[in-house]
Amino acid sequence: MEQIRGLFILFVLLGLFMYIVPGENYKKYIRFFSGVIMLVAFLSPLLSLFWDGGDFFEQIQYEAFVEGLEELSRDNARIEFAQNEYYRKKYELAIAEDVRQIAAGAGYETTEVEVHLADDYTMQGISLTVKKSMEGDIFVAPVEIGSDAGGIDKGLAQLREKLAGYYQMEEEAVTVCGG
């Protein structure tokens, strides 16, 4: 009985609204939307017999909650990746400074130092370019120490060996260029 009264009040209000709206151009739109509203109002008691609206809204809220958790998890993974990349770069810079100090202790001035770390922070390689410290304007010709280097400068070879031993790496992973 309550539903019939509600439908009657809705029908009267929509009918009044049709007469209040000025102009013929808007009446077709008002008629369409009031028809849609009346259809939904008539079908809602029938739909409530087969389908509980509360469960539907609870399901929507649950899905929204799960989607929010998944988004939070993705954001957390992005932040963690960015932090790991940041810390790895800082660690590479710190090791590069240590390499500069070791080279300075061996009497070389570094012009370039590159340190390569794996994702698990293990050393993959060191590349550096050095020149003999300027003591009395001595010029050292460019020499590269590598696996197939021809003329090996003993000081550069010792620096390479010292760095490989200090960082517990294979000597092939350390590249020292003199220039």
mmCIF file of C-alpha atoms in Angstrom:
data_model
loop_
_atom_site.group_PDB
_atom_site.id
_atom_site.type_symbol
_atom_site.label_atom_id
_atom_site.label_comp_id
_atom_site.label_asym_id
_atom_site.label_seq_id
_atom_site.Cartn_x
_atom_site.Cartn_y
_atom_site.Cartn_z
ATOM 1 C CA MET A 1 0.000 0.000 0.000
ATOM 2 C CA GLU A 2 2.899 2.335 0.836
ATOM 3 C CA GLN A 3 4.465 1.678 -2.585
ATOM 4 C CA ILE A 4 1.221 2.511 -4.422
ATOM 5 C CA ARG A 5 0.970 5.788 -2.511
ATOM 6 C CA GLY A 6 4.585 6.599 -3.419
ATOM 7 C CA LEU A 7 3.948 5.860 -7.116
ATOM 8 C CA PHE A 8 0.819 8.065 -7.086
ATOM 9 C CA ILE A 9 2.730 10.986 -5.507
ATOM 10 C CA LEU A 10 5.555 10.551 -8.034
ATOM 11 C CA PHE A 11 3.046 10.499 -10.926
ATOM 12 C CA VAL A 12 1.354 13.712 -9.673
ATOM 13 C CA LEU A 13 4.690 15.502 -9.184
ATOM 14 C CA LEU A 14 5.953 14.547 -12.649
ATOM 15 C CA GLY A 15 2.606 15.648 -14.163
ATOM 16 C CA LEU A 16 2.853 19.016 -12.397
ATOM 17 C CA PHE A 17 6.419 19.403 -13.569
ATOM 18 C CA MET A 18 5.230 18.887 -17.183
ATOM 19 C CA TYR A 19 2.838 21.834 -16.882
ATOM 20 C CA ILE A 20 5.309 24.117 -15.125
ATOM 21 C CA VAL A 21 8.037 23.855 -17.792
ATOM 22 C CA PRO A 22 7.605 26.686 -20.326
ATOM 23 C CA GLY A 23 8.065 26.074 -24.044
ATOM 24 C CA GLU A 24 7.351 23.101 -26.257
ATOM 25 C CA ASN A 25 11.055 22.374 -26.910
ATOM 26 C CA TYR A 26 11.707 21.100 -23.379
ATOM 27 C CA LYS A 27 8.483 19.115 -22.975
ATOM 28 C CA LYS A 28 9.728 16.168 -25.053
ATOM 29 C CA TYR A 29 12.839 15.849 -22.860
ATOM 30 C CA ILE A 30 10.836 16.174 -19.668
ATOM 31 C CA ARG A 31 8.358 13.565 -20.946
ATOM 32 C CA PHE A 32 11.218 11.171 -21.770
ATOM 33 C CA PHE A 33 12.949 11.506 -18.376
ATOM 34 C CA SER A 34 9.699 11.319 -16.446
ATOM 35 C CA GLY A 35 8.880 8.123 -18.363
ATOM 36 C CA VAL A 36 12.242 6.651 -17.367
ATOM 37 C CA ILE A 37 11.673 7.634 -13.738
ATOM 38 C CA MET A 38 8.179 6.094 -13.753
ATOM 39 C CA LEU A 39 9.510 2.886 -15.336
ATOM 40 C CA VAL A 40 12.177 2.535 -12.667
ATOM 41 C CA ALA A 41 9.600 3.293 -9.957
ATOM 42 C CA PHE A 42 7.217 0.607 -11.293
ATOM 43 C CA LEU A 43 9.957 -1.999 -11.719
ATOM 44 C CA SER A 44 11.692 -1.472 -8.376
ATOM 45 C CA PRO A 45 9.142 -3.545 -6.356
ATOM 46 C CA LEU A 46 9.429 -6.379 -8.888
ATOM 47 C CA LEU A 47 13.217 -6.254 -8.896
ATOM 48 C CA SER A 48 13.326 -6.290 -5.099
ATOM 49 C CA LEU A 49 11.611 -9.708 -5.177
ATOM 50 C CA PHE A 50 14.440 -11.237 -7.240
ATOM 51 C CA TRP A 51 17.365 -9.116 -6.275
ATOM 52 C CA ASP A 52 18.369 -7.569 -2.962
ATOM 53 C CA GLY A 53 19.716 -4.049 -3.558
ATOM 54 C CA GLY A 54 21.714 -4.080 -0.322
ATOM 55 C CA ASP A 55 23.832 -7.000 -1.533
ATOM 56 C CA PHE A 56 24.481 -5.188 -4.800
ATOM 57 C CA PHE A 57 25.756 -2.052 -3.063
ATOM 58 C CA GLU A 58 27.828 -4.131 -0.651
ATOM 59 C CA GLN A 59 29.384 -5.926 -3.649
ATOM 60 C CA ILE A 60 30.183 -2.577 -5.298
ATOM 61 C CA GLN A 61 31.794 -1.319 -2.096
ATOM 62 C CA TYR A 62 33.796 -4.536 -1.753
ATOM 63 C CA GLU A 63 35.023 -4.285 -5.364
ATOM 64 C CA ALA A 64 35.989 -0.644 -4.830
ATOM 65 C CA PHE A 65 37.850 -1.613 -1.653
ATOM 66 C CA VAL A 66 39.730 -4.437 -3.414
ATOM 67 C CA GLU A 67 40.607 -2.129 -6.311
ATOM 68 C CA GLY A 68 41.890 0.465 -3.835
ATOM 69 C CA LEU A 69 44.082 -2.162 -2.164
ATOM 70 C CA GLU A 70 45.494 -3.260 -5.514
ATOM 71 C CA GLU A 71 46.277 0.349 -6.435
ATOM 72 C CA LEU A 72 47.939 0.851 -3.062
ATOM 73 C CA SER A 73 50.027 -2.277 -3.638
ATOM 74 C CA ARG A 74 51.099 -1.030 -7.089
ATOM 75 C CA ASP A 75 52.003 2.386 -5.664
ATOM 76 C CA ASN A 76 54.006 0.726 -2.890
ATOM 77 C CA ALA A 77 55.935 -1.343 -5.449
ATOM 78 C CA ARG A 78 56.704 1.809 -7.492
ATOM 79 C CA ILE A 79 57.945 3.644 -4.407
ATOM 80 C CA GLU A 80 60.073 0.682 -3.346
ATOM 81 C CA PHE A 81 61.632 0.442 -6.822
ATOM 82 C CA ALA A 82 62.376 4.185 -6.844
ATOM 83 C CA GLN A 83 63.933 4.002 -3.387
ATOM 84 C CA ASN A 84 66.095 1.008 -4.341
ATOM 85 C CA GLU A 85 67.298 2.830 -7.464
ATOM 86 C CA TYR A 86 68.069 5.934 -5.375
ATOM 87 C CA TYR A 87 70.031 3.955 -2.783
ATOM 88 C CA ARG A 88 71.927 2.026 -5.463
ATOM 89 C CA LYS A 89 72.996 5.313 -7.130
ATOM 90 C CA LYS A 90 74.104 6.743 -3.773
ATOM 91 C CA TYR A 91 76.072 3.570 -3.041
ATOM 92 C CA GLU A 92 77.741 3.762 -6.479
ATOM 93 C CA LEU A 93 78.771 7.375 -5.772
ATOM 94 C CA ALA A 94 80.220 6.392 -2.391
ATOM 95 C CA ILE A 95 82.235 3.559 -3.925
ATOM 96 C CA ALA A 96 83.436 5.907 -6.683
ATOM 97 C CA GLU A 97 84.764 8.256 -4.002
ATOM 98 C CA ASP A 98 86.584 5.317 -2.357
ATOM 99 C CA VAL A 99 88.113 4.408 -5.730
ATOM 100 C CA ARG A 100 89.330 8.006 -6.131
ATOM 101 C CA GLN A 101 91.001 7.829 -2.711
ATOM 102 C CA ILE A 102 92.666 4.481 -3.503
ATOM 103 C CA ALA A 103 93.959 5.904 -6.806
ATOM 104 C CA ALA A 104 95.222 9.037 -5.036
ATOM 105 C CA GLY A 105 97.041 6.816 -2.549
ATOM 106 C CA ALA A 106 98.751 5.086 -5.475
ATOM 107 C CA GLY A 107 99.835 8.458 -6.898
ATOM 108 C CA TYR A 108 97.150 8.875 -9.554
ATOM 109 C CA GLU A 109 94.616 11.621 -10.056
ATOM 110 C CA THR A 110 91.236 10.368 -11.328
ATOM 111 C CA THR A 111 89.416 12.179 -14.105
ATOM 112 C CA GLU A 112 86.496 9.750 -14.498
ATOM 113 C CA VAL A 113 85.160 6.957 -12.288
ATOM 114 C CA GLU A 114 82.192 4.704 -13.039
ATOM 115 C CA VAL A 115 81.009 2.010 -10.658
ATOM 116 C CA HIS A 116 78.473 -0.586 -11.781
ATOM 117 C CA LEU A 117 76.379 -2.448 -9.219
ATOM 118 C CA ALA A 118 73.875 -5.236 -9.774
ATOM 119 C CA ASP A 119 70.330 -5.008 -8.397
ATOM 120 C CA ASP A 120 71.467 -6.940 -5.327
ATOM 121 C CA TYR A 121 74.247 -4.359 -4.704
ATOM 122 C CA THR A 122 77.103 -6.670 -5.748
ATOM 123 C CA MET A 123 79.989 -5.161 -7.675
ATOM 124 C CA GLN A 124 79.858 -5.762 -11.420
ATOM 125 C CA GLY A 125 82.611 -3.502 -12.600
ATOM 126 C CA ILE A 126 84.740 -0.409 -12.169
ATOM 127 C CA SER A 127 85.924 1.864 -14.963
ATOM 128 C CA LEU A 128 88.286 4.706 -14.252
ATOM 129 C CA THR A 129 90.527 7.096 -16.090
ATOM 130 C CA VAL A 130 93.575 8.320 -14.236
ATOM 131 C CA LYS A 131 96.610 10.466 -14.805
ATOM 132 C CA LYS A 132 99.810 10.557 -12.874
ATOM 133 C CA SER A 133 99.769 13.251 -10.224
ATOM 134 C CA MET A 134 101.572 16.310 -11.542
ATOM 135 C CA GLU A 135 104.905 16.216 -9.747
ATOM 136 C CA GLY A 136 107.361 18.328 -11.717
ATOM 137 C CA ASP A 137 105.233 18.533 -14.931
ATOM 138 C CA ILE A 138 105.660 14.898 -16.016
ATOM 139 C CA PHE A 139 103.334 13.825 -18.852
ATOM 140 C CA VAL A 140 102.140 10.205 -19.036
ATOM 141 C CA ALA A 141 101.044 8.954 -22.456
ATOM 142 C CA PRO A 142 97.559 7.345 -22.663
ATOM 143 C CA VAL A 143 97.658 3.664 -21.756
ATOM 144 C CA GLU A 144 94.693 1.297 -21.364
ATOM 145 C CA ILE A 145 94.930 -1.684 -19.084
ATOM 146 C CA GLY A 146 92.667 -4.450 -20.284
ATOM 147 C CA SER A 147 92.715 -8.075 -21.304
ATOM 148 C CA ASP A 148 94.613 -7.434 -24.560
ATOM 149 C CA ALA A 149 96.709 -4.380 -23.681
ATOM 150 C CA GLY A 150 100.117 -4.237 -25.348
ATOM 151 C CA GLY A 151 102.352 -2.027 -23.246
ATOM 152 C CA ILE A 152 101.336 -2.314 -19.625
ATOM 153 C CA ASP A 153 102.279 0.444 -17.226
ATOM 154 C CA LYS A 154 103.271 -1.322 -14.022
ATOM 155 C CA GLY A 155 101.700 1.364 -11.817
ATOM 156 C CA LEU A 156 98.351 1.086 -13.597
ATOM 157 C CA ALA A 157 98.504 -2.716 -13.452
ATOM 158 C CA GLN A 158 99.160 -2.528 -9.696
ATOM 159 C CA LEU A 159 96.251 -0.076 -9.257
ATOM 160 C CA ARG A 160 93.975 -2.425 -11.179
ATOM 161 C CA GLU A 161 95.113 -5.388 -9.067
ATOM 162 C CA LYS A 162 94.676 -3.396 -5.853
ATOM 163 C CA LEU A 163 91.097 -2.342 -6.776
ATOM 164 C CA ALA A 164 90.148 -5.879 -7.817
ATOM 165 C CA GLY A 165 91.491 -7.270 -4.546
ATOM 166 C CA TYR A 166 89.911 -4.564 -2.413
ATOM 167 C CA TYR A 167 86.443 -5.069 -3.925
ATOM 168 C CA GLN A 168 86.904 -8.854 -4.324
ATOM 169 C CA MET A 169 86.325 -8.807 -8.071
ATOM 170 C CA GLU A 170 87.915 -10.426 -11.076
ATOM 171 C CA GLU A 171 90.636 -8.230 -12.549
ATOM 172 C CA GLU A 172 88.795 -8.262 -15.899
ATOM 173 C CA ALA A 173 85.905 -6.362 -14.259
ATOM 174 C CA VAL A 174 88.231 -3.432 -13.480
ATOM 175 C CA THR A 175 89.181 -1.154 -16.366
ATOM 176 C CA VAL A 176 91.913 1.407 -15.781
ATOM 177 C CA CYS A 177 92.776 3.920 -18.480
ATOM 178 C CA GLY A 178 95.749 6.223 -18.077
ATOM 179 C CA GLY A 179 95.947 9.505 -19.866
#
